[in-house]
PDB file of N, CA and C in Angstrom:
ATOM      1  N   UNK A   1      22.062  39.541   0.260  1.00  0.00           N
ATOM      2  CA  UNK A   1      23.352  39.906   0.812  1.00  0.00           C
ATOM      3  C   UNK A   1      23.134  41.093   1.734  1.00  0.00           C
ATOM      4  N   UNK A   2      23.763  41.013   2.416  1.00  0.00           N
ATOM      5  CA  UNK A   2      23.733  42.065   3.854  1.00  0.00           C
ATOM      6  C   UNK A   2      25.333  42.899   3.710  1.00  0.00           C
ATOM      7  N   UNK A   3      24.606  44.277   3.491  1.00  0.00           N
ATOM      8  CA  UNK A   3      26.043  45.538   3.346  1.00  0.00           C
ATOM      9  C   UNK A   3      26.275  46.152   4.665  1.00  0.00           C
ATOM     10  N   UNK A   4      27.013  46.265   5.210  1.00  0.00           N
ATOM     11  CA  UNK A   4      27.514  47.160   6.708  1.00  0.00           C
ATOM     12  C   UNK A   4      27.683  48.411   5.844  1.00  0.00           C
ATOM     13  N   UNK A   5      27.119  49.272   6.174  1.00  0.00           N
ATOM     14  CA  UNK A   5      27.884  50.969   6.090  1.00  0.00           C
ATOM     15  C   UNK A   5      27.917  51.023   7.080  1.00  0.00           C
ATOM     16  N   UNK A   6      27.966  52.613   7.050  1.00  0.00           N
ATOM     17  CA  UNK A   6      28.835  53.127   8.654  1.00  0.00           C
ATOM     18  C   UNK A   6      27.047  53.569   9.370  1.00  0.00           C
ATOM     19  N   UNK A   7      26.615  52.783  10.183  1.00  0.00           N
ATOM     20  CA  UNK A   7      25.645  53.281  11.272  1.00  0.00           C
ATOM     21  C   UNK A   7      23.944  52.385  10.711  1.00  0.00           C
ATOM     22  N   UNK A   8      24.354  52.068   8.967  1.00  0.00           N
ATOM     23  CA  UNK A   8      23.224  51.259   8.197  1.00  0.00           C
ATOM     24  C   UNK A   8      23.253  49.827   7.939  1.00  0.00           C
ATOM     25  N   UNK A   9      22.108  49.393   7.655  1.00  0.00           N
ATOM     26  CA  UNK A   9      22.214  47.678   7.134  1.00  0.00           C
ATOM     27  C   UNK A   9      21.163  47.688   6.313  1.00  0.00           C
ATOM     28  N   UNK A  10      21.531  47.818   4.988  1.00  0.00           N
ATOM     29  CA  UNK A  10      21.102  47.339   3.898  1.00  0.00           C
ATOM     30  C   UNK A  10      21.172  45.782   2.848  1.00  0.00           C
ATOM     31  N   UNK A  11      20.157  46.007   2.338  1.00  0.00           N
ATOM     32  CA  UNK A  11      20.217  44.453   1.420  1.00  0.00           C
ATOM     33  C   UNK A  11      20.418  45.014  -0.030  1.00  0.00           C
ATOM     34  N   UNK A  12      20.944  44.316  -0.713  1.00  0.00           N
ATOM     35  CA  UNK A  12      21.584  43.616  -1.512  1.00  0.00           C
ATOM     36  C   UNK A  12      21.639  43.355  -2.411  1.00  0.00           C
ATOM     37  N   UNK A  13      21.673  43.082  -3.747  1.00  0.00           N
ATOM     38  CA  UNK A  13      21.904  41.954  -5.014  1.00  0.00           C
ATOM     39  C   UNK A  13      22.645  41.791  -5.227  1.00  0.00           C
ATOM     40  N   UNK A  14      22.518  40.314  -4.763  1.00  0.00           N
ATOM     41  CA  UNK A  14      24.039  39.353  -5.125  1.00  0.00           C
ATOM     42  C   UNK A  14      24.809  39.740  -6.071  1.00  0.00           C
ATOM     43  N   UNK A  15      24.075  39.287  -7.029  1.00  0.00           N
ATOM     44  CA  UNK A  15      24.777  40.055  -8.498  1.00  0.00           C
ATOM     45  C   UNK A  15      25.368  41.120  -8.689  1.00  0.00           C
ATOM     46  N   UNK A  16      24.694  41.780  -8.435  1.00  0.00           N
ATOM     47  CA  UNK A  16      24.850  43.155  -9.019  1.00  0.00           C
ATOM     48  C   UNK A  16      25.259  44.098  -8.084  1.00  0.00           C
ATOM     49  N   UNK A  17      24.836  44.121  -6.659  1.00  0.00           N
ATOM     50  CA  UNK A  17      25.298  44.729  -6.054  1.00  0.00           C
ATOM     51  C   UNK A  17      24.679  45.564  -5.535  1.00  0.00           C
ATOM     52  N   UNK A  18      23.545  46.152  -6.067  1.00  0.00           N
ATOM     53  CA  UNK A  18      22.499  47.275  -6.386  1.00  0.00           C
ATOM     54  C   UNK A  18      21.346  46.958  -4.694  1.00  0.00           C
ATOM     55  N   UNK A  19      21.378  48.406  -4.264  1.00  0.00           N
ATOM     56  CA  UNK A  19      20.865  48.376  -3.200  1.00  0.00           C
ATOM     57  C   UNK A  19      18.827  48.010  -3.734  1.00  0.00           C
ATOM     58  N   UNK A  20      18.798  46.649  -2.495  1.00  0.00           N
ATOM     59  CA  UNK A  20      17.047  46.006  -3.042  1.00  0.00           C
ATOM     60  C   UNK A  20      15.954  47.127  -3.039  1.00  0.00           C
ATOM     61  N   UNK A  21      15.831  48.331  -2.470  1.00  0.00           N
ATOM     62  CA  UNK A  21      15.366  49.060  -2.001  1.00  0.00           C
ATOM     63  C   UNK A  21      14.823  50.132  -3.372  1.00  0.00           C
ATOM     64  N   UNK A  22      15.610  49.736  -4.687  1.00  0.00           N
ATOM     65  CA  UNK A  22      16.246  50.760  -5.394  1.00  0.00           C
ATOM     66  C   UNK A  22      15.095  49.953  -6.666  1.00  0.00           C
ATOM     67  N   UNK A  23      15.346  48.453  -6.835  1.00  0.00           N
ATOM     68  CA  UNK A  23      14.885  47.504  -7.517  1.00  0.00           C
ATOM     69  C   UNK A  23      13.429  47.494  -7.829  1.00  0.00           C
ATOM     70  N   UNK A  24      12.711  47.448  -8.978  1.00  0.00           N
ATOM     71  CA  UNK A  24      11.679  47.493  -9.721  1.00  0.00           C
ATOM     72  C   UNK A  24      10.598  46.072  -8.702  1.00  0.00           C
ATOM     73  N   UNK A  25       9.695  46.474  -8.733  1.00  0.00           N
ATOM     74  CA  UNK A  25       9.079  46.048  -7.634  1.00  0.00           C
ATOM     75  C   UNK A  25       8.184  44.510  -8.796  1.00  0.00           C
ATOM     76  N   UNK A  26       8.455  43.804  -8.839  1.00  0.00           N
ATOM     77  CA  UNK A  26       7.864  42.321  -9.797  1.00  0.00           C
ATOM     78  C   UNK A  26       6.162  42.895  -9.628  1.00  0.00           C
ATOM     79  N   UNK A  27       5.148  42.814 -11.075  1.00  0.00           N
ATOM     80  CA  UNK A  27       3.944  42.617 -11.147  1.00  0.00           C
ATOM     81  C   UNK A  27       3.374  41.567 -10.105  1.00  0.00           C
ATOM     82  N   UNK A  28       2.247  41.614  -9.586  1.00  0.00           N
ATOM     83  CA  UNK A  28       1.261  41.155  -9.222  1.00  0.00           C
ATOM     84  C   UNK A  28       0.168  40.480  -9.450  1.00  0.00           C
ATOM     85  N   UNK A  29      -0.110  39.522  -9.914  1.00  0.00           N
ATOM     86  CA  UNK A  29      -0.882  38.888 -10.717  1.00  0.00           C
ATOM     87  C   UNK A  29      -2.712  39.230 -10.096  1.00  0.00           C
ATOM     88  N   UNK A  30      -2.892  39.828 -10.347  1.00  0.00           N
ATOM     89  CA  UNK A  30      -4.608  40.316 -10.124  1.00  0.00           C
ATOM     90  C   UNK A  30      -5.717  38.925  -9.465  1.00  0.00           C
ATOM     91  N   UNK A  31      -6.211  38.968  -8.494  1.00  0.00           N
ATOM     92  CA  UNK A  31      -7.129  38.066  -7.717  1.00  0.00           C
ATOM     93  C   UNK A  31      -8.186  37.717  -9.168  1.00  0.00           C
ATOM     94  N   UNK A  32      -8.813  36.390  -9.523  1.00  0.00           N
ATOM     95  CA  UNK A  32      -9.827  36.254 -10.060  1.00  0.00           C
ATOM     96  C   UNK A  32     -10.394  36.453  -9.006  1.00  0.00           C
ATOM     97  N   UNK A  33     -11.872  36.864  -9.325  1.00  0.00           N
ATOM     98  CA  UNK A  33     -13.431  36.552  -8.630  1.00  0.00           C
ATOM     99  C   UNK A  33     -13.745  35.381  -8.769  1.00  0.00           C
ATOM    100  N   UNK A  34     -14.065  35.341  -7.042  1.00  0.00           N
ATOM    101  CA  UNK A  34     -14.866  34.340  -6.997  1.00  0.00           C
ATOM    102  C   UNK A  34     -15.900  33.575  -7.907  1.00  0.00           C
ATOM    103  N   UNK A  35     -16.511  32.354  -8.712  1.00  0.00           N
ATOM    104  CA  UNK A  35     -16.964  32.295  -9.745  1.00  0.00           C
ATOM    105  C   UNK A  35     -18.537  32.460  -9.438  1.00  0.00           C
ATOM    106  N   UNK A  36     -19.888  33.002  -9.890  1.00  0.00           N
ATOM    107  CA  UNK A  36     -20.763  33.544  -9.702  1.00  0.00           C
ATOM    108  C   UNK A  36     -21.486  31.909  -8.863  1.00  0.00           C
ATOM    109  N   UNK A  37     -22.460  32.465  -8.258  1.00  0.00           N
ATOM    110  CA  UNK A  37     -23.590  31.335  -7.274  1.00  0.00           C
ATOM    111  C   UNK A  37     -24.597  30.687  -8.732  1.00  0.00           C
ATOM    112  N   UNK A  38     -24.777  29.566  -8.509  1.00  0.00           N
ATOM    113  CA  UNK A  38     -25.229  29.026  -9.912  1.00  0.00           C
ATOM    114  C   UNK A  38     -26.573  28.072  -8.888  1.00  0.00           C
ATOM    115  N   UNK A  39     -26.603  27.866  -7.624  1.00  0.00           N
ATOM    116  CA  UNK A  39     -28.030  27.355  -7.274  1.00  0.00           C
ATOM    117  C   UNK A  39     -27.973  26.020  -7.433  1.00  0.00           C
ATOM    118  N   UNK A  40     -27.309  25.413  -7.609  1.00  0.00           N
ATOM    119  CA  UNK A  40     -27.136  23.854  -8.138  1.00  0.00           C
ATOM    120  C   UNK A  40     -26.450  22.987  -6.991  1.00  0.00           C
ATOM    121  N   UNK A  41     -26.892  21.902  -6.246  1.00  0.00           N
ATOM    122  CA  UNK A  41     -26.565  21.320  -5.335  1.00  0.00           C
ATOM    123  C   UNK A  41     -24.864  20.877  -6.691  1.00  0.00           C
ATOM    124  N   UNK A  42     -23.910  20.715  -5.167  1.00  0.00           N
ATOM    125  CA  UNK A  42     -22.191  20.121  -5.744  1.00  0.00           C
ATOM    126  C   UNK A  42     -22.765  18.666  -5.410  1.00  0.00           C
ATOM    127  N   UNK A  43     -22.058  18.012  -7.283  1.00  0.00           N
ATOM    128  CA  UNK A  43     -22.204  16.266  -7.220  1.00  0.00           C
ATOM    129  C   UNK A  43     -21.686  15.859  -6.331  1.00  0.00           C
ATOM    130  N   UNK A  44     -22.486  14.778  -5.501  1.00  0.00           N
ATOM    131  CA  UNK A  44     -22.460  13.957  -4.414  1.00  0.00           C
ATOM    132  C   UNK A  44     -21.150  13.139  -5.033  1.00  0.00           C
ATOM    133  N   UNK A  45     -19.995  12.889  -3.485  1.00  0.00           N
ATOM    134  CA  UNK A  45     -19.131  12.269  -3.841  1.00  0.00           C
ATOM    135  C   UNK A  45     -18.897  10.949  -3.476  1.00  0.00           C
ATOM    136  N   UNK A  46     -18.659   9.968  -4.514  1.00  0.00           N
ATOM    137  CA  UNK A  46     -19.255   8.240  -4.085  1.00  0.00           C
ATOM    138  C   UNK A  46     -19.002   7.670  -2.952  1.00  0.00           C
ATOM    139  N   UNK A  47     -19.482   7.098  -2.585  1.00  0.00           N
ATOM    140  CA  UNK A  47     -19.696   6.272  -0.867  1.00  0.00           C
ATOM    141  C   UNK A  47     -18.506   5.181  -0.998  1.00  0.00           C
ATOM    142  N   UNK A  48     -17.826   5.577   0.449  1.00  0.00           N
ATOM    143  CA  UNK A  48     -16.579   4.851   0.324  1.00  0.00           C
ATOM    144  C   UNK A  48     -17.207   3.165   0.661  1.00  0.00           C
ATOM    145  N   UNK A  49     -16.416   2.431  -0.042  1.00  0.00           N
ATOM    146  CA  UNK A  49     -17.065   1.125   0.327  1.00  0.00           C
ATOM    147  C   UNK A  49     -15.492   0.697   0.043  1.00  0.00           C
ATOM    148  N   UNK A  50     -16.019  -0.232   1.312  1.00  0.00           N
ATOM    149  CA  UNK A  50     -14.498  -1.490   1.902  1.00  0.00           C
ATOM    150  C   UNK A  50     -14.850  -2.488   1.341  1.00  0.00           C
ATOM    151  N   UNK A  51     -12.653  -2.461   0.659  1.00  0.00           N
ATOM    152  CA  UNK A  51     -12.631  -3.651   0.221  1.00  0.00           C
ATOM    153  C   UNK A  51     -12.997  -5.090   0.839  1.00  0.00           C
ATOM    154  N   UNK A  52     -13.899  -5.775   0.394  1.00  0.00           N
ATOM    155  CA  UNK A  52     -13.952  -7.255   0.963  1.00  0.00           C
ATOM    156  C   UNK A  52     -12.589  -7.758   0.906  1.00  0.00           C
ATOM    157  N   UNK A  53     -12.749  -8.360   2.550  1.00  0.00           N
ATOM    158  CA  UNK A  53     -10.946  -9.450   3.147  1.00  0.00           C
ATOM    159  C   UNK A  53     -11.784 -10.754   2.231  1.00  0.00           C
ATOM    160  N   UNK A  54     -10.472 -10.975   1.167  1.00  0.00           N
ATOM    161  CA  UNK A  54     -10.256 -12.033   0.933  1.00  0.00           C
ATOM    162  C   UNK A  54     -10.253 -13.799   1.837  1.00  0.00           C
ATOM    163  N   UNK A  55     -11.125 -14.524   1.421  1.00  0.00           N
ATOM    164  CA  UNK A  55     -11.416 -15.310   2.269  1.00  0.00           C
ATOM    165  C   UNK A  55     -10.420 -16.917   2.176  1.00  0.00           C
ATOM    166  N   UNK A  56     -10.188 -16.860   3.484  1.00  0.00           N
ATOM    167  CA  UNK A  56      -8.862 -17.764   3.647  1.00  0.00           C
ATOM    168  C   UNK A  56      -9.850 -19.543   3.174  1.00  0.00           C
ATOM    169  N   UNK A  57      -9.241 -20.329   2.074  1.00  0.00           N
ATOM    170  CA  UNK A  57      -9.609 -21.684   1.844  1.00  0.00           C
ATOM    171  C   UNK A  57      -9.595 -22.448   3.198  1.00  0.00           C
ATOM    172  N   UNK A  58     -10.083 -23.296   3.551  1.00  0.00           N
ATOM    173  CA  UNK A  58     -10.125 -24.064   4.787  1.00  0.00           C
ATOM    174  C   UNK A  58      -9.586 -25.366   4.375  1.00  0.00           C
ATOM    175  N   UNK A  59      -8.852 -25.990   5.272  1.00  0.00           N
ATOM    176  CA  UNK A  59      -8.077 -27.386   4.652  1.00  0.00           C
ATOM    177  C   UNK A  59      -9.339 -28.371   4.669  1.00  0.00           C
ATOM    178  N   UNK A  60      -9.215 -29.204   3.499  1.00  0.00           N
ATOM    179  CA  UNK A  60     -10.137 -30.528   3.408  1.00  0.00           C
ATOM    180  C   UNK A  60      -9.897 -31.588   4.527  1.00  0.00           C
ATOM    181  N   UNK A  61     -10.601 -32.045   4.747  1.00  0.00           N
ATOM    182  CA  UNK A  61     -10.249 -33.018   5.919  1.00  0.00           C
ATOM    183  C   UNK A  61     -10.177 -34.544   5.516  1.00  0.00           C
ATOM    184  N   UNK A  62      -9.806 -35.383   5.791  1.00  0.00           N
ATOM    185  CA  UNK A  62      -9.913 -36.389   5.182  1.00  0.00           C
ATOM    186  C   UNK A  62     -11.338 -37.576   6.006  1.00  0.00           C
ATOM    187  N   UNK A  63     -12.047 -37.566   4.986  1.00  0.00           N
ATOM    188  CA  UNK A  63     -13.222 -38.677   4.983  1.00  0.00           C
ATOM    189  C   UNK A  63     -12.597 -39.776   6.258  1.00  0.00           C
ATOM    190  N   UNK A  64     -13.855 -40.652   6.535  1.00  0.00           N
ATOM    191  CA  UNK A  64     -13.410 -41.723   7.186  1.00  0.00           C
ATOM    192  C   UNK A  64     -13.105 -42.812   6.081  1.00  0.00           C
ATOM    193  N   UNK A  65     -14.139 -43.323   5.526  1.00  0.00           N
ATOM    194  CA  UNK A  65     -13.788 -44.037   4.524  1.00  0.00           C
ATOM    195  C   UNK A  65     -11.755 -43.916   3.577  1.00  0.00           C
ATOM    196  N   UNK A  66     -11.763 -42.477   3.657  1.00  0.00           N
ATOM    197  CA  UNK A  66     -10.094 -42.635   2.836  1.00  0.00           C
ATOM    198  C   UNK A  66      -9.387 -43.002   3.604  1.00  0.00           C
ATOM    199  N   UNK A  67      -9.693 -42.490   5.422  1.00  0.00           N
ATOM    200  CA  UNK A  67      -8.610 -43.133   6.553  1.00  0.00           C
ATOM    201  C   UNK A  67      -8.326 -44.651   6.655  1.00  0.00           C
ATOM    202  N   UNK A  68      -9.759 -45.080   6.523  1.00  0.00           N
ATOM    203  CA  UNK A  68      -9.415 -46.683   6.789  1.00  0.00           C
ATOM    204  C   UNK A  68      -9.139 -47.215   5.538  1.00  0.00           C
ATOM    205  N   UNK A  69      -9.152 -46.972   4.621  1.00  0.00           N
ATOM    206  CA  UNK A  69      -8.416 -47.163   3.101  1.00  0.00           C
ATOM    207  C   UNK A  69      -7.338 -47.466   3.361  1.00  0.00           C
ATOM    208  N   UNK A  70      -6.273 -46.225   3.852  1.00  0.00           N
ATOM    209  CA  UNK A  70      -5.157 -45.939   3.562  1.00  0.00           C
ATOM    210  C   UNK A  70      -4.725 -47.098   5.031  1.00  0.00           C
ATOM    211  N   UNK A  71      -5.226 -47.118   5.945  1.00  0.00           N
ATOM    212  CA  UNK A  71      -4.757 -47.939   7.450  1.00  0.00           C
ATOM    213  C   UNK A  71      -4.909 -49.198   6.670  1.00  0.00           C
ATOM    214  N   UNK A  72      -5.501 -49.789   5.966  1.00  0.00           N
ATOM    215  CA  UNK A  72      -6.034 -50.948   5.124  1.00  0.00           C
ATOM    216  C   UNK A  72      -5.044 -51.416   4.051  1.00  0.00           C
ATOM    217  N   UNK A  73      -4.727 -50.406   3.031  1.00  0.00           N
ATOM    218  CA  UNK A  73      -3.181 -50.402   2.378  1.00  0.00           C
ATOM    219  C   UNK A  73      -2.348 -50.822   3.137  1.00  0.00           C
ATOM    220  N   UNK A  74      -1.969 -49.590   3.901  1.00  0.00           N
ATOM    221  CA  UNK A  74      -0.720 -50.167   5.242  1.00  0.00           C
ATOM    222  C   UNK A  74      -0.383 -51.382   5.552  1.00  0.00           C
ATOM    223  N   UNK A  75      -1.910 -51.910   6.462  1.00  0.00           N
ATOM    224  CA  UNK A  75      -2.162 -53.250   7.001  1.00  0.00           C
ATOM    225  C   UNK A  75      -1.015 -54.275   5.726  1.00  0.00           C
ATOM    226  N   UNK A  76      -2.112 -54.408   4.517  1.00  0.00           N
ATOM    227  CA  UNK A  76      -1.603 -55.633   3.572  1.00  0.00           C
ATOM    228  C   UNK A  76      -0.217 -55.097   2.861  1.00  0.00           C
ATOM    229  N   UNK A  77       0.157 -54.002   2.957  1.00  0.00           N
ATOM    230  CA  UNK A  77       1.881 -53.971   2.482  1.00  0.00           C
ATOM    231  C   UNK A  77       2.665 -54.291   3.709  1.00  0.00           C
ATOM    232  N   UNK A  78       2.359 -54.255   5.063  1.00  0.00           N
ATOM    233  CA  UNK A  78       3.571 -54.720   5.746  1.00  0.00           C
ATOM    234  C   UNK A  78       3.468 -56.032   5.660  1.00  0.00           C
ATOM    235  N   UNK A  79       2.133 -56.743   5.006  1.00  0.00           N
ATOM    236  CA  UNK A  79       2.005 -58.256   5.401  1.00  0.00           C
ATOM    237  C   UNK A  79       3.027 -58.891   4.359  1.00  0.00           C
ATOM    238  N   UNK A  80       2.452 -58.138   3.539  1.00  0.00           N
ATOM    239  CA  UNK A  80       3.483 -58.580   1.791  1.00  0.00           C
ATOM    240  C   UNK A  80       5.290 -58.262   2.703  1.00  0.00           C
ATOM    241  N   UNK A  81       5.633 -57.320   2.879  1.00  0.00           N
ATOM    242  CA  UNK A  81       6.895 -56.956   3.062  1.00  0.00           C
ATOM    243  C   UNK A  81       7.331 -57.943   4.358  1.00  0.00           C
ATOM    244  N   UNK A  82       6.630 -59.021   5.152  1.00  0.00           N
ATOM    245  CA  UNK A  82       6.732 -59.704   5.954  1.00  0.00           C
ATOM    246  C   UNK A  82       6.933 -60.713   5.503  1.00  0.00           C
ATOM    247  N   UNK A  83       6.276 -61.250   4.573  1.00  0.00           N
ATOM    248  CA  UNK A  83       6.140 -62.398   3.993  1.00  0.00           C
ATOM    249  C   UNK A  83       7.125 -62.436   3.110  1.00  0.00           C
ATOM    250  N   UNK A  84       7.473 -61.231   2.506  1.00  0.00           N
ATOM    251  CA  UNK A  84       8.705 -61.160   1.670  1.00  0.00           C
ATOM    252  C   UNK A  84      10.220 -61.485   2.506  1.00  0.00           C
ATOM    253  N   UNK A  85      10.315 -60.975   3.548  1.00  0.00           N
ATOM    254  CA  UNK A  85      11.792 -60.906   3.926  1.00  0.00           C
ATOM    255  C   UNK A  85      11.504 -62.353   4.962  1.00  0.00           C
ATOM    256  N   UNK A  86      10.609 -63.290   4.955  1.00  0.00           N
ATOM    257  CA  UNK A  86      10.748 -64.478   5.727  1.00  0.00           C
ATOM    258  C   UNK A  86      11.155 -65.766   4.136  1.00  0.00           C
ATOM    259  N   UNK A  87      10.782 -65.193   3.209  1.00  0.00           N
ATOM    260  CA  UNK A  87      11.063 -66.020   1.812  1.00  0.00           C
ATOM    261  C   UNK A  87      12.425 -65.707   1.449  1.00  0.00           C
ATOM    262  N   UNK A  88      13.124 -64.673   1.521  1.00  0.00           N
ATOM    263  CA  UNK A  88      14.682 -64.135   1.295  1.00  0.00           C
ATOM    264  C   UNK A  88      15.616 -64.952   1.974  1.00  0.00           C
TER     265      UNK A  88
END
């Protein structure tokens, strides 16, 4: 908080009111030392290794043999379904 007097600008406690200037100054928590030189190489840190790309399946293709199978099916069901609707 910011006080106007006459010619001053002082701070504050909210609370209380009490000029900051006046206020007990908070402890300091003391620096550790640095920790002593010990001569010992720092453990090596593990070697980044990339994830392997997942490998895309490739479509099966269809044989020759299943093509002319299936053209072969075809063939003798339209013959049947010919022969059928000339007997109807």
């Amino acid at each position: 908080m910011l006080r106007a007097e006459p010619g001053q600008h002082t701070l504050s406690c909210s609370s209380c009111a009490a000029p900051l200037r006046n206020l007990k100054m908070f402890p300091v928590a003391a620096k550790t030392p640095p920790p002593a030189i010990t001569h010992q190489p720092r453990a090596a840190k593990p070697a980044y290794v990339k994830a392997p790309k997942p490998v895309k399946k490739s479509k099966k293709r269809k044989g020759f043999l299943k093509r002319f199978a299936e053209e072969a099916f075809d063939l003798v069901e339209d013959a049947v379904d010919l022969v059928e609707d000339i007997f109807d």
